[in-house]
Amino acid sequence: MRKGFFFLLEFLGIIFLYLIPIVSISYIAVYELLHFFHPSIESFILSGKLPLLVMLIVFILELIIHFRFKPQQRKLLRELGIKPQVRRYKIGFWANTRSQKIKHTLYNKNGLLLLFTLTSILSLGVVWFQFRLPSGYRHSLSGVAPFFTMSGGIALATLILSTLYTPYAYEKVSHRKIYILMPMYNEPIENIKNSFESILNQSLLPTELVAVDDGSSLVDYSEVAEEYRKIFAEKGVSFQFIKQKNSGKRAAQLNAYNHLEISDFHNEIILTIDSDTVFDEHAIEQGIIPFEDERVYSVAGVIVTRNVTDNLLTVITDLLVIGHMVLIERSMNSMFGSVAVNSGPIAFYRAEVLNLAKKLGYKNETFGRVRVEFSDDSFLTLSAMLLGRTVAQMTAVSYTDLPNKLSHHVRQHLRWSRGSFIRGFWRLALFPVSSFVFFRQSFGWAMFAAMNVIKYQLIYWVFFVMSDFPLILIAPLAFSAVYSLAYLSIPRNDLAKRDKWIVFFAFPFTVLWAIFVLSPVRIWGYITHRNTGWGTRDKIEL
C-alpha cells in the first residue's frame, strides 16, 4: 500500500513535469491563433500573445545556442571520449526507496507534514480550476491565466517529486581517501579556527587538508597554520599551508589540488569548502555515501544559514535559498541525477572531475573574451555532470553566513545571476535536446522571460483596468506558502522550533522580494554578464 502510494506520486510527478508545459504552450498557441484579432488595444495588451511570443523567441535562441555555442568544448569532449548523458528516469526507483522503513536519524520527513503538503497541493488545484472554468465566464486576465497554470503546475510537480527524495543510505560504505581544498582570502582568523575545529570534530576524518592563502592583504595566517599543522598531525590528518599571489579562488583550488598525491582518481574524493565553513559533525561521513553508486560523480551538501535570525533579509534569503532552492529544486533535480549547482561550502567530487575541469579551462575560463572569475561551483558541477550523475545528500550539512546588508545581498545575487547566465549557455550547448538538463534550463529561461512580461501586464491591469480582485493575484502567494512547508522538515539543532515557524511565515515577504527585487537583479545580472570579476574584499562583511 505504502509503496503503491509513492509510486503513484512519482508517476504523476513525472507526467506533470513534462506534459504540463507542452500541453499548456500548445493550448495557449491554439487559443491565441483562434482569437488572433482583438476588439481593442487593451484586450491585446492583456492577451497571452506577448508572453507566448517572448517564450518562442527564447526557445529559438536556445536552439541557436545549442548548435552554435562553444564548439571547441564539444570537440575536446569528443577527443576525450566523453558523451553527456540523457539520464533516463527510472520510474519506481525513488518510490521504492521512499517506502522502505529506514529511519534516517539525521533527516526525517514528517508523515503528517507530507500529508498536509499534498492536501494543500490538491486544494490549490481545485480552487484554481474553479476560478478558471466556470461556464461562460471570462475575466480580463484570462489570457495570461494559462501561464500561471503552467508555472504553478511545474512548481507543484517539482514539489511532489521532492517529497519522494530521501538521502542515500547503504549498509556498508567503502573506505575512501578524502582531500579538502580550502582557499582563504582576508578571512578573519577566528573563522578559520572555527572551520579547522569543525573538521577535527568530524565522525570521519579526511586524509588531508590543503589551505591556500590567495594573497591576503589584511590577515597573516602563518601562525595559525603552524599551530593547526601539529593538531591535525595528532589526529592523523596531513595538513599543507600554501601561499600564492592573489590569483582568485579557482587558481587557489587548483594550486591545492596540484599538491595532492592521488593514486585512484575515480575512488578518491575531493571536498571543496569555503574558509568560513563550519561542518556538522557527520558532514564528511554522510557526504561520501552516494559515491557507492558508481554513476555518481558529485554530491551537493546542504548549507544552513548560521545567522538566519539577524534580520528580515536573512530570514527571506534563508527561506528562498534553503527552503525553496535546496529542499525542493535540488531534491527533485537530484532524483534525475542532474543537480545543476553544488553549494561551495560543502561539495564532494571524484578526483577525476577536477582533471576534466582543468582540461575544460577551469582556471582561465572566458566568456565573450572576458575572463570569468566567479561561478566556480557551477563549473565543477557541470564537469561532474558531463561524466555522470550529480546528486544531493541532505544529511551532509555545513553552516555559513549569508549577507545581512542589502548592498552585499544584491551583489551576491548579481554574481549568482551572472554565473547562472554563463553556465546556462554551457548546459544548452553541451547536453542533448532530449536530456533533462536541457529541458530544465530551456524552460527555466523561457518561463522567466514570459513571467516578466506578465508582471508588466498585471501592473498595467492594476492601474488602468482593475474592477475586481481576481484569484490569479493570490496564486504566487499560495504556491510560496506550500513550497515553504518544506522548511519545517530541516533538522536544525541551532534553531528553535519557534524560529523555524517565524521563517516559514515570512513567505509573503519572500514572494514580494523575489518578484520586485530579485527578478530585476537577475535581469540586470544577465545584461551585465560581462562584469565577470569577483571583486576584492577590502573589508569583512556578511
mmCIF file with all atom_site columns, N, CA and C in Angstrom, residues 460-501:
data_model
loop_
_atom_site.group_PDB
_atom_site.id
_atom_site.type_symbol
_atom_site.label_atom_id
_atom_site.label_alt_id
_atom_site.label_comp_id
_atom_site.label_asym_id
_atom_site.label_entity_id
_atom_site.label_seq_id
_atom_site.pdbx_PDB_ins_code
_atom_site.Cartn_x
_atom_site.Cartn_y
_atom_site.Cartn_z
_atom_site.occupancy
_atom_site.B_iso_or_equiv
_atom_site.pdbx_formal_charge
_atom_site.auth_seq_id
_atom_site.auth_comp_id
_atom_site.auth_asym_id
_atom_site.auth_atom_id
_atom_site.pdbx_PDB_model_num
ATOM 1   N N  . TYR A 1 460 ? -0.058  47.017 -15.575 1.00 0.00 ? 460 TYR A N  1
ATOM 2   C CA . TYR A 1 460 ? -0.956  47.794 -16.442 1.00 0.00 ? 460 TYR A CA 1
ATOM 3   C C  . TYR A 1 460 ? -2.410  47.565 -16.034 1.00 0.00 ? 460 TYR A C  1
ATOM 4   N N  . TRP A 1 461 ? -2.758  46.307 -15.768 1.00 0.00 ? 461 TRP A N  1
ATOM 5   C CA . TRP A 1 461 ? -4.139  45.971 -15.390 1.00 0.00 ? 461 TRP A CA 1
ATOM 6   C C  . TRP A 1 461 ? -4.536  46.651 -14.087 1.00 0.00 ? 461 TRP A C  1
ATOM 7   N N  . VAL A 1 462 ? -3.631  46.640 -13.099 1.00 0.00 ? 462 VAL A N  1
ATOM 8   C CA . VAL A 1 462 ? -3.930  47.239 -11.792 1.00 0.00 ? 462 VAL A CA 1
ATOM 9   C C  . VAL A 1 462 ? -4.198  48.731 -11.921 1.00 0.00 ? 462 VAL A C  1
ATOM 10  N N  . PHE A 1 463 ? -3.448  49.418 -12.757 1.00 0.00 ? 463 PHE A N  1
ATOM 11  C CA . PHE A 1 463 ? -3.570  50.881 -12.854 1.00 0.00 ? 463 PHE A CA 1
ATOM 12  C C  . PHE A 1 463 ? -4.663  51.344 -13.808 1.00 0.00 ? 463 PHE A C  1
ATOM 13  N N  . PHE A 1 464 ? -4.983  50.531 -14.822 1.00 0.00 ? 464 PHE A N  1
ATOM 14  C CA . PHE A 1 464 ? -5.895  51.036 -15.850 1.00 0.00 ? 464 PHE A CA 1
ATOM 15  C C  . PHE A 1 464 ? -7.179  50.235 -16.034 1.00 0.00 ? 464 PHE A C  1
ATOM 16  N N  . VAL A 1 465 ? -7.244  49.025 -15.502 1.00 0.00 ? 465 VAL A N  1
ATOM 17  C CA . VAL A 1 465 ? -8.395  48.167 -15.814 1.00 0.00 ? 465 VAL A CA 1
ATOM 18  C C  . VAL A 1 465 ? -9.111  47.660 -14.572 1.00 0.00 ? 465 VAL A C  1
ATOM 19  N N  . MET A 1 466 ? -8.427  47.400 -13.515 1.00 0.00 ? 466 MET A N  1
ATOM 20  C CA . MET A 1 466 ? -8.924  46.635 -12.378 1.00 0.00 ? 466 MET A CA 1
ATOM 21  C C  . MET A 1 466 ? -10.314 47.070 -11.929 1.00 0.00 ? 466 MET A C  1
ATOM 22  N N  . SER A 1 467 ? -11.212 46.084 -11.922 1.00 0.00 ? 467 SER A N  1
ATOM 23  C CA . SER A 1 467 ? -12.581 46.320 -11.458 1.00 0.00 ? 467 SER A CA 1
ATOM 24  C C  . SER A 1 467 ? -12.947 45.378 -10.311 1.00 0.00 ? 467 SER A C  1
ATOM 25  N N  . ASP A 1 468 ? -12.158 44.329 -10.115 1.00 0.00 ? 468 ASP A N  1
ATOM 26  C CA . ASP A 1 468 ? -12.354 43.410 -9.002  1.00 0.00 ? 468 ASP A CA 1
ATOM 27  C C  . ASP A 1 468 ? -10.990 42.821 -8.638  1.00 0.00 ? 468 ASP A C  1
ATOM 28  N N  . PHE A 1 469 ? -10.979 41.875 -7.721  1.00 0.00 ? 469 PHE A N  1
ATOM 29  C CA . PHE A 1 469 ? -9.720  41.271 -7.281  1.00 0.00 ? 469 PHE A CA 1
ATOM 30  C C  . PHE A 1 469 ? -9.732  39.786 -7.635  1.00 0.00 ? 469 PHE A C  1
ATOM 31  N N  . PRO A 1 470 ? -9.082  39.410 -8.731  1.00 0.00 ? 470 PRO A N  1
ATOM 32  C CA . PRO A 1 470 ? -9.129  38.005 -9.168  1.00 0.00 ? 470 PRO A CA 1
ATOM 33  C C  . PRO A 1 470 ? -8.181  37.130 -8.367  1.00 0.00 ? 470 PRO A C  1
ATOM 34  N N  . LEU A 1 471 ? -8.520  35.864 -8.309  1.00 0.00 ? 471 LEU A N  1
ATOM 35  C CA . LEU A 1 471 ? -7.724  34.882 -7.577  1.00 0.00 ? 471 LEU A CA 1
ATOM 36  C C  . LEU A 1 471 ? -6.323  34.746 -8.159  1.00 0.00 ? 471 LEU A C  1
ATOM 37  N N  . ILE A 1 472 ? -6.163  35.134 -9.406  1.00 0.00 ? 472 ILE A N  1
ATOM 38  C CA . ILE A 1 472 ? -4.883  34.950 -10.082 1.00 0.00 ? 472 ILE A CA 1
ATOM 39  C C  . ILE A 1 472 ? -3.746  35.658 -9.342  1.00 0.00 ? 472 ILE A C  1
ATOM 40  N N  . LEU A 1 473 ? -4.066  36.776 -8.682  1.00 0.00 ? 473 LEU A N  1
ATOM 41  C CA . LEU A 1 473 ? -3.028  37.528 -7.990  1.00 0.00 ? 473 LEU A CA 1
ATOM 42  C C  . LEU A 1 473 ? -2.612  36.881 -6.668  1.00 0.00 ? 473 LEU A C  1
ATOM 43  N N  . ILE A 1 474 ? -3.417  35.939 -6.181  1.00 0.00 ? 474 ILE A N  1
ATOM 44  C CA . ILE A 1 474 ? -3.086  35.249 -4.941  1.00 0.00 ? 474 ILE A CA 1
ATOM 45  C C  . ILE A 1 474 ? -2.267  33.988 -5.221  1.00 0.00 ? 474 ILE A C  1
ATOM 46  N N  . ALA A 1 475 ? -2.256  33.540 -6.478  1.00 0.00 ? 475 ALA A N  1
ATOM 47  C CA . ALA A 1 475 ? -1.589  32.282 -6.836  1.00 0.00 ? 475 ALA A CA 1
ATOM 48  C C  . ALA A 1 475 ? -0.129  32.224 -6.395  1.00 0.00 ? 475 ALA A C  1
ATOM 49  N N  . PRO A 1 476 ? 0.705   33.263 -6.693  1.00 0.00 ? 476 PRO A N  1
ATOM 50  C CA . PRO A 1 476 ? 2.109   33.178 -6.255  1.00 0.00 ? 476 PRO A CA 1
ATOM 51  C C  . PRO A 1 476 ? 2.247   33.056 -4.745  1.00 0.00 ? 476 PRO A C  1
ATOM 52  N N  . LEU A 1 477 ? 1.364   33.735 -4.006  1.00 0.00 ? 477 LEU A N  1
ATOM 53  C CA . LEU A 1 477 ? 1.406   33.670 -2.551  1.00 0.00 ? 477 LEU A CA 1
ATOM 54  C C  . LEU A 1 477 ? 1.084   32.257 -2.064  1.00 0.00 ? 477 LEU A C  1
ATOM 55  N N  . ALA A 1 478 ? 0.069   31.636 -2.679  1.00 0.00 ? 478 ALA A N  1
ATOM 56  C CA . ALA A 1 478 ? -0.331  30.282 -2.288  1.00 0.00 ? 478 ALA A CA 1
ATOM 57  C C  . ALA A 1 478 ? 0.774   29.277 -2.596  1.00 0.00 ? 478 ALA A C  1
ATOM 58  N N  . PHE A 1 479 ? 1.386   29.400 -3.779  1.00 0.00 ? 479 PHE A N  1
ATOM 59  C CA . PHE A 1 479 ? 2.479   28.498 -4.137  1.00 0.00 ? 479 PHE A CA 1
ATOM 60  C C  . PHE A 1 479 ? 3.649   28.640 -3.163  1.00 0.00 ? 479 PHE A C  1
ATOM 61  N N  . SER A 1 480 ? 3.964   29.879 -2.803  1.00 0.00 ? 480 SER A N  1
ATOM 62  C CA . SER A 1 480 ? 5.067   30.112 -1.882  1.00 0.00 ? 480 SER A CA 1
ATOM 63  C C  . SER A 1 480 ? 4.793   29.488 -0.516  1.00 0.00 ? 480 SER A C  1
ATOM 64  N N  . ALA A 1 481 ? 3.546   29.578 -0.067  1.00 0.00 ? 481 ALA A N  1
ATOM 65  C CA . ALA A 1 481 ? 3.178   29.003 1.229   1.00 0.00 ? 481 ALA A CA 1
ATOM 66  C C  . ALA A 1 481 ? 3.383   27.493 1.220   1.00 0.00 ? 481 ALA A C  1
ATOM 67  N N  . VAL A 1 482 ? 2.925   26.829 0.155   1.00 0.00 ? 482 VAL A N  1
ATOM 68  C CA . VAL A 1 482 ? 3.065   25.369 0.066   1.00 0.00 ? 482 VAL A CA 1
ATOM 69  C C  . VAL A 1 482 ? 4.541   24.985 -0.066  1.00 0.00 ? 482 VAL A C  1
ATOM 70  N N  . TYR A 1 483 ? 5.299   25.731 -0.884  1.00 0.00 ? 483 TYR A N  1
ATOM 71  C CA . TYR A 1 483 ? 6.730   25.462 -1.035  1.00 0.00 ? 483 TYR A CA 1
ATOM 72  C C  . TYR A 1 483 ? 7.458   25.597 0.297   1.00 0.00 ? 483 TYR A C  1
ATOM 73  N N  . SER A 1 484 ? 7.068   26.612 1.064   1.00 0.00 ? 484 SER A N  1
ATOM 74  C CA . SER A 1 484 ? 7.775   26.917 2.305   1.00 0.00 ? 484 SER A CA 1
ATOM 75  C C  . SER A 1 484 ? 7.547   25.873 3.389   1.00 0.00 ? 484 SER A C  1
ATOM 76  N N  . LEU A 1 485 ? 6.552   25.014 3.216   1.00 0.00 ? 485 LEU A N  1
ATOM 77  C CA . LEU A 1 485 ? 6.311   23.955 4.203   1.00 0.00 ? 485 LEU A CA 1
ATOM 78  C C  . LEU A 1 485 ? 7.529   23.053 4.357   1.00 0.00 ? 485 LEU A C  1
ATOM 79  N N  . ALA A 1 486 ? 8.292   22.889 3.259   1.00 0.00 ? 486 ALA A N  1
ATOM 80  C CA . ALA A 1 486 ? 9.464   22.011 3.306   1.00 0.00 ? 486 ALA A CA 1
ATOM 81  C C  . ALA A 1 486 ? 10.478  22.492 4.329   1.00 0.00 ? 486 ALA A C  1
ATOM 82  N N  . TYR A 1 487 ? 10.509  23.795 4.583   1.00 0.00 ? 487 TYR A N  1
ATOM 83  C CA . TYR A 1 487 ? 11.500  24.340 5.510   1.00 0.00 ? 487 TYR A CA 1
ATOM 84  C C  . TYR A 1 487 ? 11.347  23.761 6.914   1.00 0.00 ? 487 TYR A C  1
ATOM 85  N N  . LEU A 1 488 ? 10.116  23.414 7.259   1.00 0.00 ? 488 LEU A N  1
ATOM 86  C CA . LEU A 1 488 ? 9.844   22.910 8.608   1.00 0.00 ? 488 LEU A CA 1
ATOM 87  C C  . LEU A 1 488 ? 10.458  21.537 8.854   1.00 0.00 ? 488 LEU A C  1
ATOM 88  N N  . SER A 1 489 ? 10.866  20.849 7.770   1.00 0.00 ? 489 SER A N  1
ATOM 89  C CA . SER A 1 489 ? 11.423  19.496 7.927   1.00 0.00 ? 489 SER A CA 1
ATOM 90  C C  . SER A 1 489 ? 12.929  19.510 8.163   1.00 0.00 ? 489 SER A C  1
ATOM 91  N N  . ILE A 1 490 ? 13.574  20.694 8.121   1.00 0.00 ? 490 ILE A N  1
ATOM 92  C CA . ILE A 1 490 ? 15.026  20.747 8.305   1.00 0.00 ? 490 ILE A CA 1
ATOM 93  C C  . ILE A 1 490 ? 15.391  20.358 9.741   1.00 0.00 ? 490 ILE A C  1
ATOM 94  N N  . PRO A 1 491 ? 16.267  19.370 9.919   1.00 0.00 ? 491 PRO A N  1
ATOM 95  C CA . PRO A 1 491 ? 16.708  19.030 11.279  1.00 0.00 ? 491 PRO A CA 1
ATOM 96  C C  . PRO A 1 491 ? 17.813  19.985 11.732  1.00 0.00 ? 491 PRO A C  1
ATOM 97  N N  . ARG A 1 492 ? 17.459  21.024 12.475  1.00 0.00 ? 492 ARG A N  1
ATOM 98  C CA . ARG A 1 492 ? 18.434  22.016 12.920  1.00 0.00 ? 492 ARG A CA 1
ATOM 99  C C  . ARG A 1 492 ? 18.482  22.079 14.442  1.00 0.00 ? 492 ARG A C  1
ATOM 100 N N  . ASN A 1 493 ? 19.661  21.790 14.982  1.00 0.00 ? 493 ASN A N  1
ATOM 101 C CA . ASN A 1 493 ? 19.837  21.873 16.431  1.00 0.00 ? 493 ASN A CA 1
ATOM 102 C C  . ASN A 1 493 ? 20.090  23.305 16.888  1.00 0.00 ? 493 ASN A C  1
ATOM 103 N N  . ASP A 1 494 ? 20.477  24.181 15.938  1.00 0.00 ? 494 ASP A N  1
ATOM 104 C CA . ASP A 1 494 ? 20.830  25.549 16.305  1.00 0.00 ? 494 ASP A CA 1
ATOM 105 C C  . ASP A 1 494 ? 19.637  26.498 16.244  1.00 0.00 ? 494 ASP A C  1
ATOM 106 N N  . LEU A 1 495 ? 18.473  25.983 15.857  1.00 0.00 ? 495 LEU A N  1
ATOM 107 C CA . LEU A 1 495 ? 17.316  26.852 15.654  1.00 0.00 ? 495 LEU A CA 1
ATOM 108 C C  . LEU A 1 495 ? 16.103  26.266 16.369  1.00 0.00 ? 495 LEU A C  1
ATOM 109 N N  . ALA A 1 496 ? 15.491  27.061 17.233  1.00 0.00 ? 496 ALA A N  1
ATOM 110 C CA . ALA A 1 496 ? 14.305  26.605 17.952  1.00 0.00 ? 496 ALA A CA 1
ATOM 111 C C  . ALA A 1 496 ? 13.133  26.433 17.000  1.00 0.00 ? 496 ALA A C  1
ATOM 112 N N  . LYS A 1 497 ? 12.183  25.559 17.362  1.00 0.00 ? 497 LYS A N  1
ATOM 113 C CA . LYS A 1 497 ? 11.012  25.338 16.512  1.00 0.00 ? 497 LYS A CA 1
ATOM 114 C C  . LYS A 1 497 ? 10.262  26.639 16.259  1.00 0.00 ? 497 LYS A C  1
ATOM 115 N N  . ARG A 1 498 ? 10.205  27.494 17.270  1.00 0.00 ? 498 ARG A N  1
ATOM 116 C CA . ARG A 1 498 ? 9.521   28.773 17.110  1.00 0.00 ? 498 ARG A CA 1
ATOM 117 C C  . ARG A 1 498 ? 10.162  29.601 16.004  1.00 0.00 ? 498 ARG A C  1
ATOM 118 N N  . ASP A 1 499 ? 11.510  29.597 15.956  1.00 0.00 ? 499 ASP A N  1
ATOM 119 C CA . ASP A 1 499 ? 12.219  30.368 14.933  1.00 0.00 ? 499 ASP A CA 1
ATOM 120 C C  . ASP A 1 499 ? 11.974  29.793 13.539  1.00 0.00 ? 499 ASP A C  1
ATOM 121 N N  . LYS A 1 500 ? 11.849  28.460 13.439  1.00 0.00 ? 500 LYS A N  1
ATOM 122 C CA . LYS A 1 500 ? 11.547  27.839 12.139  1.00 0.00 ? 500 LYS A CA 1
ATOM 123 C C  . LYS A 1 500 ? 10.181  28.280 11.644  1.00 0.00 ? 500 LYS A C  1
ATOM 124 N N  . TRP A 1 501 ? 9.212   28.392 12.552  1.00 0.00 ? 501 TRP A N  1
ATOM 125 C CA . TRP A 1 501 ? 7.890   28.868 12.163  1.00 0.00 ? 501 TRP A CA 1
ATOM 126 C C  . TRP A 1 501 ? 7.926   30.341 11.777  1.00 0.00 ? 501 TRP A C  1
#
